Coordinates of C-alpha atoms in Angstrom, one line a residue:
Chain A
X1 CA 141.8 96.7 130.5
X2 CA 144.2 97.9 127.7
X3 CA 141.3 98.8 125.5
X4 CA 139.5 100.8 128.3
X5 CA 142.9 102.8 128.8
X6 CA 143.0 103.4 125.3
X7 CA 139.3 104.8 125.2
X8 CA 140.1 107.0 128.0
X9 CA 139.5 110.3 126.2
X10 CA 136.0 109.3 125.5
X11 CA 135.7 107.0 128.7
X12 CA 132.8 109.5 130.3
X13 CA 130.9 109.4 126.9
X14 CA 131.1 105.7 126.7
X15 CA 129.4 105.6 130.2
X16 CA 126.9 108.0 128.8
X17 CA 126.2 105.8 126.0
X18 CA 125.6 103.0 128.3
X19 CA 123.4 105.3 130.4
X20 CA 121.4 106.3 127.5
X21 CA 120.8 102.9 126.2
X22 CA 119.4 102.0 129.9
X23 CA 117.2 104.9 129.5
X24 CA 115.7 104.1 126.2
X25 CA 115.3 100.5 126.9
X26 CA 113.7 101.5 130.2
X27 CA 111.0 103.4 127.9
X28 CA 110.0 100.1 126.8
X29 CA 107.9 99.9 129.9
X30 CA 108.5 96.3 130.2
X31 CA 110.6 94.9 133.1
X32 CA 111.5 91.7 131.5
X33 CA 112.8 93.1 128.5
X34 CA 114.6 95.9 130.3
X35 CA 116.2 93.2 132.8
X36 CA 117.2 91.0 129.6
X37 CA 118.8 94.2 128.2
X38 CA 120.5 95.3 131.4
X39 CA 122.1 91.8 131.4
X40 CA 123.4 92.3 127.9
X41 CA 125.0 95.4 128.8
X42 CA 126.6 94.1 131.8
X43 CA 128.0 91.2 129.9
X44 CA 130.5 93.7 128.6
X45 CA 131.9 94.4 125.1
X46 CA 134.5 96.6 123.9
X47 CA 132.0 99.0 122.6
X48 CA 134.3 99.8 119.6
X49 CA 131.7 100.8 117.3
X50 CA 130.4 103.7 119.8
X51 CA 133.7 104.7 120.4
X52 CA 134.5 105.1 116.8
X53 CA 131.4 107.1 116.5
X54 CA 132.4 109.3 119.4
X55 CA 136.0 109.7 118.5
X56 CA 134.9 110.8 114.6
X57 CA 132.6 113.4 116.4
X58 CA 135.6 115.1 117.6
X59 CA 136.5 116.3 114.1
X60 CA 133.3 118.5 114.0
X61 CA 132.2 121.3 115.3
X62 CA 129.1 120.0 117.3
X63 CA 128.9 119.0 120.8
X64 CA 129.9 115.4 121.2
X65 CA 127.3 114.8 123.4
X66 CA 124.8 115.1 120.6
X67 CA 126.6 112.1 119.1
X68 CA 125.8 109.9 122.4
X69 CA 122.5 108.5 120.9
X70 CA 124.0 107.9 117.5
X71 CA 126.7 105.8 119.4
X72 CA 124.4 104.2 121.1
X73 CA 122.3 103.2 118.0
X74 CA 125.4 101.6 116.4
X75 CA 126.0 99.5 119.5
X76 CA 122.3 98.4 119.5
X77 CA 122.8 97.2 115.8
X78 CA 125.8 95.3 116.7
X79 CA 124.0 93.8 119.5
X80 CA 121.2 92.8 117.7
X81 CA 123.5 91.0 114.9
X82 CA 125.1 89.1 117.7
X83 CA 121.8 88.1 119.2
X84 CA 120.8 86.7 116.1
X85 CA 124.3 85.1 115.2
X86 CA 124.1 83.1 118.5
X87 CA 120.6 81.8 117.2
X88 CA 122.3 80.9 113.8
X89 CA 125.4 79.3 115.5
X90 CA 123.3 77.7 118.2
X91 CA 125.6 79.3 120.7
X92 CA 125.2 78.7 124.5
X93 CA 127.8 81.1 125.6
X94 CA 129.0 84.5 124.9
X95 CA 131.7 86.3 126.9
X96 CA 131.5 83.5 129.2
X97 CA 127.9 83.9 129.8
X98 CA 124.7 82.3 128.4
X99 CA 123.2 83.7 125.3
X100 CA 119.8 85.2 125.1
X101 CA 119.2 82.2 123.0
X102 CA 120.2 79.8 125.9
X103 CA 118.2 81.7 128.2
X104 CA 114.8 82.6 126.5
X105 CA 114.7 80.4 123.3
X106 CA 115.3 81.0 119.7
X107 CA 112.1 82.7 118.7
X108 CA 112.7 85.3 121.6
X109 CA 116.0 86.1 120.7
X110 CA 114.8 86.5 117.0
X111 CA 112.0 89.2 117.9
X112 CA 114.5 90.9 120.6
X113 CA 117.2 91.5 118.1
X114 CA 114.7 92.7 115.6
X115 CA 113.2 94.9 118.4
X116 CA 116.5 96.4 119.1
X117 CA 117.4 97.0 115.4
X118 CA 113.9 98.9 115.3
X119 CA 115.2 101.0 118.2
X120 CA 118.4 101.6 116.6
X121 CA 116.8 102.9 113.4
X122 CA 114.3 105.3 115.5
X123 CA 117.6 106.9 116.8
X124 CA 119.2 107.3 113.9
X125 CA 116.3 108.9 112.1
X126 CA 116.0 111.4 114.9
X127 CA 119.1 113.0 113.5
X128 CA 116.8 113.8 110.3
X129 CA 120.1 113.4 108.2
X130 CA 119.1 111.6 104.9
X131 CA 123.0 110.7 104.6
X132 CA 123.5 109.2 107.9
X133 CA 120.2 107.1 107.4
X134 CA 121.1 106.0 103.9
X135 CA 124.7 105.1 105.2
X136 CA 123.0 102.7 107.8
X137 CA 120.6 101.5 105.4
X138 CA 123.2 100.4 102.9
X139 CA 125.4 99.3 105.6
X140 CA 122.9 96.8 107.3
X141 CA 121.9 95.5 103.9
X142 CA 125.6 94.5 103.0
X143 CA 126.0 93.1 106.4
X144 CA 123.3 90.9 106.0
X145 CA 124.4 89.9 102.5
X146 CA 127.6 89.1 103.9
X147 CA 126.0 86.7 106.6
X148 CA 124.1 84.9 103.9
X149 CA 127.3 84.7 101.5
X150 CA 129.0 83.2 104.9
X151 CA 126.5 80.9 105.5
X152 CA 126.2 79.9 101.6
X153 CA 130.2 79.1 101.6
X154 CA 130.2 77.3 105.0
X155 CA 132.6 74.1 104.8
X156 CA 133.3 75.0 101.2
X157 CA 137.1 74.9 100.8
X158 CA 137.2 76.3 97.3
X159 CA 137.3 79.9 98.4
X160 CA 138.9 82.8 97.0
X161 CA 140.8 85.4 98.9
X162 CA 138.5 87.8 97.2
X163 CA 135.5 85.8 98.6
X164 CA 136.9 86.1 101.9
X165 CA 137.7 89.9 101.9
X166 CA 134.2 90.2 100.8
X167 CA 132.8 88.6 103.4
X168 CA 134.7 90.3 106.2
X169 CA 134.0 93.5 104.6
X170 CA 130.4 93.1 105.4
X171 CA 130.6 91.1 108.4
X172 CA 132.8 93.5 110.3
X173 CA 134.3 96.3 108.6
X174 CA 131.2 98.0 107.2
X175 CA 129.8 99.1 110.6
X176 CA 132.9 100.1 111.8
X177 CA 133.2 102.1 108.6
X178 CA 129.8 103.8 109.3
X179 CA 130.3 104.6 112.8
X180 CA 133.6 106.8 112.0
X181 CA 131.6 108.3 109.0
X182 CA 128.2 109.0 110.8
X183 CA 130.1 110.3 114.0
X184 CA 132.0 112.8 111.9
X185 CA 129.0 113.6 109.7
X186 CA 126.8 114.3 112.5
X187 CA 129.2 116.7 114.2
X188 CA 129.6 118.4 111.1
X189 CA 133.0 117.6 110.2
X190 CA 134.3 118.6 106.5
X191 CA 133.6 116.3 104.1
X192 CA 137.4 115.2 103.2
X193 CA 137.6 114.2 106.8
X194 CA 134.5 112.1 106.6
X195 CA 135.9 110.2 103.9
X196 CA 139.3 109.7 105.4
X197 CA 137.6 108.4 108.7
X198 CA 135.4 106.1 106.5
X199 CA 138.6 104.8 104.8
X200 CA 140.1 104.5 108.2
X201 CA 137.4 102.9 109.6
X202 CA 137.2 100.1 106.8
X203 CA 140.9 99.3 107.0
X204 CA 140.6 98.8 110.9
X205 CA 137.6 96.8 110.7
X206 CA 139.4 94.5 108.2
X207 CA 142.3 94.2 110.4
X208 CA 140.1 93.5 113.5
X209 CA 138.4 90.6 111.6
X210 CA 141.4 89.0 110.3
X211 CA 143.0 89.0 113.8
X212 CA 139.7 87.8 115.2
X213 CA 140.1 85.0 112.7
X214 CA 143.5 84.0 113.7
X215 CA 142.9 84.1 117.4
X216 CA 140.4 81.3 116.7
X217 CA 143.5 79.3 115.9
X218 CA 145.7 80.5 118.6
X219 CA 144.2 82.1 121.8
X220 CA 142.7 80.1 124.4
X221 CA 139.2 79.7 125.4
X222 CA 139.3 81.5 128.8
X223 CA 140.7 84.6 126.8
X224 CA 138.3 84.7 124.1
X225 CA 135.3 83.9 125.9
X226 CA 134.5 81.3 123.4
X227 CA 135.9 77.8 122.4
X228 CA 139.0 77.4 120.2
X229 CA 138.5 76.4 117.1
X230 CA 135.1 77.6 117.2
X231 CA 134.9 79.2 113.7
X232 CA 136.2 76.4 111.9
X233 CA 133.8 74.1 113.5
X234 CA 131.0 76.1 112.2
X235 CA 132.4 75.7 109.0
X236 CA 134.1 79.3 108.4
X237 CA 136.8 78.7 106.2
X238 CA 138.9 81.9 107.1
X239 CA 142.2 83.2 105.9
X240 CA 144.4 81.0 107.7
X241 CA 142.9 78.0 105.9
X242 CA 142.5 79.5 102.4
X243 CA 146.5 80.4 102.9
X244 CA 147.3 76.7 103.7
X245 CA 145.0 75.6 100.7
X246 CA 146.4 78.1 98.2
X247 CA 150.0 78.1 99.0
X248 CA 151.3 75.3 101.1
X249 CA 153.2 72.3 99.8
X250 CA 151.0 69.9 98.2
X251 CA 151.1 67.2 100.9
X252 CA 150.1 69.7 103.5
X253 CA 147.0 71.1 101.3
X254 CA 146.2 67.3 100.7
X255 CA 146.3 66.6 104.4
X256 CA 144.1 69.5 105.2
X257 CA 141.6 68.7 102.6
X258 CA 141.4 65.3 103.8
X259 CA 140.7 66.1 107.3
X260 CA 138.2 69.0 106.2
X261 CA 136.3 66.8 103.6
X262 CA 133.2 65.9 105.6
X263 CA 130.3 68.3 105.8
X264 CA 130.1 69.2 108.8
X265 CA 133.7 69.0 109.7
X266 CA 134.4 66.5 112.4
X267 CA 135.4 67.8 115.7
X268 CA 138.4 65.8 116.1
X269 CA 139.6 66.7 112.5
X270 CA 139.1 70.2 113.2
X271 CA 141.8 70.1 116.1
X272 CA 144.0 68.2 114.2
X273 CA 143.6 70.6 111.3
X274 CA 144.2 73.6 113.7
X275 CA 147.4 72.2 114.6
X276 CA 148.6 71.5 110.9
X277 CA 147.7 75.3 110.1
X278 CA 149.7 76.4 113.1
X279 CA 152.9 75.0 111.5
X280 CA 152.8 76.5 108.4
X281 CA 153.1 80.1 107.6
X282 CA 149.4 80.8 107.6
X283 CA 149.3 82.7 110.7
X284 CA 152.1 84.9 110.0
X285 CA 150.6 85.5 106.6
X286 CA 147.3 86.3 108.0
X287 CA 148.8 88.7 110.5
X288 CA 150.9 90.4 108.0
X289 CA 147.7 91.1 106.0
X290 CA 145.9 92.6 109.0
X291 CA 149.2 94.6 109.3
X292 CA 149.0 95.6 105.9
X293 CA 145.5 96.9 106.8
X294 CA 146.6 98.9 109.6
X295 CA 149.3 100.5 107.7
X296 CA 146.6 101.8 105.1
X297 CA 144.6 102.8 108.0
X298 CA 147.4 105.0 109.6
X299 CA 148.0 106.5 106.2
X300 CA 144.5 107.8 106.2
X301 CA 144.9 108.8 110.0
X302 CA 148.0 111.1 108.4
X303 CA 145.3 113.3 106.6
X304 CA 143.7 114.0 109.8
X305 CA 144.3 117.0 112.2
X306 CA 146.6 116.4 115.1
X307 CA 144.2 116.1 118.0
X308 CA 143.9 113.8 120.9
X309 CA 141.1 111.7 118.9
X310 CA 143.8 111.2 116.2
X311 CA 146.4 109.9 118.8
X312 CA 143.4 107.7 120.2
X313 CA 142.8 106.4 116.9
X314 CA 146.3 105.6 116.4
X315 CA 146.5 103.5 119.8
X316 CA 143.4 101.6 118.7
X317 CA 145.3 100.6 115.6
X318 CA 148.1 99.4 117.5
X319 CA 146.0 97.5 120.2
X320 CA 144.1 95.8 117.2
X321 CA 147.5 94.5 115.9
X322 CA 148.5 93.3 119.3
X323 CA 145.4 92.0 120.6
X324 CA 144.9 88.6 122.1
X325 CA 141.2 88.8 122.9
Chain B
X1 CA 89.8 88.7 98.4
X2 CA 92.7 90.6 96.9
X3 CA 91.7 89.5 93.2
X4 CA 90.2 93.2 92.4
X5 CA 93.5 94.7 93.7
X6 CA 95.5 92.6 91.5
X7 CA 93.3 93.6 88.6
X8 CA 92.8 97.1 89.3
X9 CA 96.6 97.7 90.7
X10 CA 98.2 95.1 88.3
X11 CA 101.3 97.6 87.3
X12 CA 101.8 99.1 90.9
X13 CA 101.6 95.2 92.1
X14 CA 104.0 93.9 89.4
X15 CA 106.4 96.8 90.4
X16 CA 106.4 96.0 94.1
X17 CA 106.7 92.1 93.1
X18 CA 109.8 92.9 91.0
X19 CA 111.4 95.1 93.4
X20 CA 111.2 92.5 96.0
X21 CA 112.7 90.0 93.8
X22 CA 115.4 92.2 92.6
X23 CA 116.2 92.6 96.3
X24 CA 116.5 88.7 96.8
X25 CA 118.2 87.8 93.6
X26 CA 121.8 86.3 94.0
X27 CA 125.0 88.2 93.8
X28 CA 125.9 88.2 90.0
X29 CA 129.5 86.8 90.4
X30 CA 128.4 84.2 93.1
X31 CA 128.0 80.4 92.6
X32 CA 125.7 79.7 95.6
X33 CA 122.0 79.7 95.4
X34 CA 120.0 82.0 97.5
X35 CA 117.4 80.3 100.1
X36 CA 114.0 80.4 98.4
X37 CA 111.6 82.1 100.4
X38 CA 108.0 80.2 100.0
X39 CA 105.6 82.4 98.2
X40 CA 102.2 83.2 99.9
X41 CA 100.7 85.5 97.7
X42 CA 97.7 86.8 99.4
X43 CA 99.1 87.2 103.0
X44 CA 102.2 89.0 101.6
X45 CA 100.3 91.6 99.5
X46 CA 97.7 92.1 102.1
X47 CA 99.7 95.4 103.4
X48 CA 100.8 96.7 100.2
X49 CA 97.3 96.6 99.0
X50 CA 95.9 98.6 102.2
X51 CA 98.5 101.1 101.5
X52 CA 97.8 101.5 97.7
X53 CA 93.9 101.5 98.6
X54 CA 94.2 104.2 101.3
X55 CA 96.1 106.4 98.9
X56 CA 93.8 106.1 96.2
X57 CA 90.8 106.5 98.6
X58 CA 92.6 109.7 99.7
X59 CA 93.5 111.2 96.3
X60 CA 95.5 109.0 94.3
X61 CA 98.3 106.6 93.7
X62 CA 101.7 107.5 92.6
X63 CA 105.3 106.4 92.4
X64 CA 105.9 107.5 96.3
X65 CA 102.9 105.5 97.1
X66 CA 104.1 102.3 95.3
X67 CA 107.7 102.6 96.9
X68 CA 106.0 102.9 100.4
X69 CA 103.7 99.7 99.5
X70 CA 106.8 98.0 98.3
X71 CA 108.4 98.6 101.7
X72 CA 105.5 97.1 103.5
X73 CA 105.6 94.3 101.1
X74 CA 109.5 93.8 102.2
X75 CA 108.5 94.3 106.0
X76 CA 105.6 92.0 105.8
X77 CA 108.0 89.4 104.1
X78 CA 110.7 89.6 107.0
X79 CA 108.4 89.4 109.7
X80 CA 106.4 86.5 108.1
X81 CA 110.1 84.7 108.0
X82 CA 111.1 85.4 111.4
X83 CA 107.4 84.5 113.1
X84 CA 107.4 81.1 111.3
X85 CA 110.5 79.6 112.6
X86 CA 110.1 76.4 114.9
X87 CA 111.6 77.6 118.3
X88 CA 113.5 74.4 119.0
X89 CA 114.5 72.8 115.8
X90 CA 116.9 69.8 116.1
X91 CA 116.9 68.5 112.7
X92 CA 119.1 68.1 109.8
X93 CA 118.0 70.7 107.6
X94 CA 119.3 73.8 109.9
X95 CA 120.4 75.8 106.8
X96 CA 117.1 75.5 105.3
X97 CA 114.8 75.6 108.4
X98 CA 116.6 78.3 110.5
X99 CA 119.5 79.7 109.3
X100 CA 119.0 81.0 106.0
X101 CA 115.4 82.1 107.1
X102 CA 117.0 84.3 109.9
X103 CA 119.1 85.7 107.7
X104 CA 117.0 86.7 104.8
X105 CA 114.5 88.0 107.6
X106 CA 117.4 90.5 108.8
X107 CA 118.1 91.4 104.8
X108 CA 114.7 92.1 104.3
X109 CA 114.3 94.2 107.6
X110 CA 117.3 96.2 106.8
X111 CA 115.9 96.6 102.9
X112 CA 112.9 98.4 104.2
X113 CA 115.0 101.1 105.4
X114 CA 117.0 101.0 102.4
X115 CA 114.0 101.3 99.9
X116 CA 112.9 104.4 101.7
X117 CA 116.3 106.0 101.4
X118 CA 116.6 105.0 97.9
X119 CA 113.4 106.8 96.9
X120 CA 114.0 109.9 99.2
X121 CA 111.4 108.5 101.6
X122 CA 113.7 109.2 104.8
X123 CA 110.9 111.1 106.5
X124 CA 108.9 107.6 106.8
X125 CA 111.8 105.9 108.4
X126 CA 110.6 106.8 111.7
X127 CA 107.2 105.3 110.9
X128 CA 108.7 102.1 109.5
X129 CA 110.8 101.8 112.6
X130 CA 107.9 102.1 114.8
X131 CA 106.3 99.3 113.1
X132 CA 109.1 97.1 113.6
X133 CA 109.7 98.1 117.0
X134 CA 106.0 97.6 118.2
X135 CA 105.6 94.3 116.3
X136 CA 108.5 92.7 117.7
X137 CA 108.3 94.0 121.0
X138 CA 105.0 92.2 121.2
X139 CA 106.1 89.3 119.6
X140 CA 108.9 88.9 122.1
X141 CA 106.7 89.4 125.2
X142 CA 104.4 86.6 123.5
X143 CA 107.5 84.2 123.5
X144 CA 108.0 84.9 127.2
X145 CA 104.5 83.5 127.8
X146 CA 104.4 80.7 125.4
X147 CA 102.0 78.7 127.3
X148 CA 99.4 81.3 127.7
X149 CA 97.3 80.6 124.5
X150 CA 94.9 83.2 124.7
X151 CA 97.2 86.1 125.5
X152 CA 99.4 84.8 122.4
X153 CA 96.2 85.0 120.1
X154 CA 95.4 88.3 121.5
X155 CA 98.9 89.6 120.6
X156 CA 98.7 88.1 117.3
X157 CA 95.6 89.9 116.5
X158 CA 96.6 93.0 117.7
X159 CA 100.0 92.8 115.6
X160 CA 97.9 92.3 112.7
X161 CA 95.7 95.4 113.5
X162 CA 98.6 97.5 114.3
X163 CA 100.0 96.5 110.7
X164 CA 97.2 97.6 108.8
X165 CA 97.0 100.4 110.6
X166 CA 100.3 101.7 109.9
X167 CA 99.9 100.3 105.9
X168 CA 96.7 102.6 105.7
X169 CA 98.2 105.6 107.4
X170 CA 101.3 105.4 105.3
X171 CA 99.2 105.3 102.2
X172 CA 97.1 108.2 102.9
X173 CA 99.7 110.3 104.9
X174 CA 101.9 109.8 101.6
X175 CA 99.5 111.9 99.4
X176 CA 97.2 114.1 101.6
X177 CA 99.3 114.2 104.9
X178 CA 97.9 114.6 108.4
X179 CA 94.1 115.1 108.1
X180 CA 90.9 113.9 109.2
X181 CA 90.7 111.4 105.9
X182 CA 94.1 109.8 107.1
X183 CA 92.7 109.3 110.8
X184 CA 89.7 107.6 109.5
X185 CA 91.7 105.4 107.0
X186 CA 94.2 104.5 109.8
X187 CA 91.3 103.2 112.0
X188 CA 89.9 101.4 109.1
X189 CA 93.4 100.0 108.7
X190 CA 93.2 98.6 112.2
X191 CA 89.9 97.3 112.1
X192 CA 90.6 95.6 108.6
X193 CA 94.0 94.0 110.0
X194 CA 92.2 92.5 112.8
X195 CA 89.5 91.1 110.8
X196 CA 91.7 89.7 108.2
X197 CA 93.7 87.9 111.0
X198 CA 90.5 86.6 112.2
X199 CA 89.3 85.4 108.7
X200 CA 92.8 83.8 108.3
X201 CA 92.9 81.9 111.5
X202 CA 89.1 80.7 110.8
X203 CA 88.2 82.1 114.1
X204 CA 84.7 82.6 115.4
X205 CA 83.7 86.1 114.2
X206 CA 81.1 86.9 117.0
X207 CA 83.9 88.2 119.5
X208 CA 85.3 90.7 117.0
X209 CA 81.7 91.9 115.5
X210 CA 82.4 95.4 116.6
X211 CA 85.5 95.6 114.6
X212 CA 83.4 94.5 111.7
X213 CA 80.7 97.3 112.2
X214 CA 83.5 100.1 112.8
X215 CA 84.9 99.1 109.8
X216 CA 81.7 99.6 107.8
X217 CA 81.3 102.7 109.6
X218 CA 84.4 104.3 108.7
X219 CA 84.0 103.4 105.0
X220 CA 80.9 105.2 105.0
X221 CA 82.7 108.3 105.9
X222 CA 85.2 107.9 103.1
X223 CA 85.3 109.4 99.4
X224 CA 83.3 107.0 96.9
X225 CA 85.7 105.6 93.9
X226 CA 87.3 102.7 92.8
X227 CA 89.4 102.1 96.1
X228 CA 86.2 102.3 98.0
X229 CA 84.6 99.7 96.3
X230 CA 87.6 97.3 96.5
X231 CA 87.4 98.2 100.5
X232 CA 83.9 97.1 100.4
X233 CA 84.7 93.9 98.2
X234 CA 87.1 93.1 100.9
X235 CA 84.7 93.4 103.6
X236 CA 81.8 91.7 101.8
X237 CA 84.4 88.8 101.0
X238 CA 85.3 88.4 104.7
X239 CA 81.4 88.7 105.5
X240 CA 80.5 86.0 103.0
X241 CA 82.6 83.4 104.8
X242 CA 81.1 84.9 108.4
X243 CA 77.5 85.0 106.8
X244 CA 77.3 88.7 107.7
X245 CA 76.1 91.6 105.5
X246 CA 76.6 95.3 105.9
X247 CA 73.5 95.5 108.0
X248 CA 73.9 94.8 111.8
X249 CA 72.1 91.5 111.4
X250 CA 73.2 88.9 113.8
X251 CA 72.4 85.6 112.0
X252 CA 73.3 83.2 114.7
X253 CA 70.4 84.5 116.9
X254 CA 67.8 83.9 113.9
X255 CA 69.4 80.5 113.4
X256 CA 69.4 79.5 117.0

């Protein structure tokens, strides 16, 4: 509800994004595929990426209605990546509902995700902007590399902060950066504003992922829509773990290493590990890093014109810092 | 079947292979090995070969065509990776059997677009996007009707036909644009794609004989030259296995 209020400036346009997606998938002329997609749409989601694209478009001269398809394309890319993530993680639930994988199987999910990606590419191409197409292409390549890196380093405790930031930049921040840049580009915003919006998107994306990672340790399952400690159970060594293994007292570091020595991590050990992490400064440290990113992002917002969209972006920054889901 | 292609287009093939390997190499500062995609030389180069041959038939092959062929190669690898995954794997090698193939397939699909952007071929993104959408829509529908073997086969053949069609279209269009020769080559690609699928699966060719005749008819329309000869060689190669020649003689009836 909080995020919806924050997006009130573009509420109508976000609804049009959903309507556009419904129309495009309807044109697939297959009832089953359309129904599956409608279920995905109704499952919710914060629509953050389309929101950033729409808000960024306010800095240009073009009518924001022109940006609706582009915003929809970014949501499709995000949806496709989530569908594939659920196959990779063997997830049964997402946002409290059965995943596409749980309902239709792995192969269908794979191909359906690829299908949505193809539609997104088509939509972006329709803007006939080599710059936007290149940005999407590059961002999506880097996103995949980030996922591969994440998988390759799963259950590996000897990770550096730099490795973590590399991963989350690719996994999350890049698509948000792209959404901000592309929305501004498509609406004809000046280059300097496109740059600042891109940097803002990057900072916010990093902060978003860091807080997401922290919530894996401190939030409850009902709020998150996924099991607590789920990331650690999947072997994702995130910032709180890296902090403890790097900065905490030797005996705490040793205890955590002992608990997480098996590959894959044992479930009961993961819960114990989470309890240990919560007693250290790891959560506070991680949130302070997220806060730093938000502050950096706000600096870029200062370079933007003082229009309602800038206010909304500022509110989103505070929402991400304070989020509990 | 593609031995002539490898010989006549050795430079282009080398560039295509090198470009794909470059995309898949590990991060320089990383310490983790990437997943090794199993090599399937003939299958993988089929679509790039069609692209090169079409361009050469229409006019010539140039760097633009090589990059398009490279994009087709990457697409082919991506779809091959995603198509070959077991639907319900419960074994221990999850990373190698499921997770890495999914992610590398995703990476390669993204790289298709990236390749086109890198070489200023943005105007073909729509075409490649259409191939990705079309192929995966059919595959998704096939997955919904897993028990219907006949429909699944029909879908598979249709997909290979569409891929062949697009590969030839891209090759020709990139050198001569939209015209009659491009349309002929596009149709030829369709029939060749389907026939190749029949050939690969070692199916009885009789139900698909029309495609064989149409492919020859289309080939007759096209300009003569090196590429024409290679198309002919491909068809004769297939025909050798099916005991078919160019002339419409149905050997089964004679043998019966």
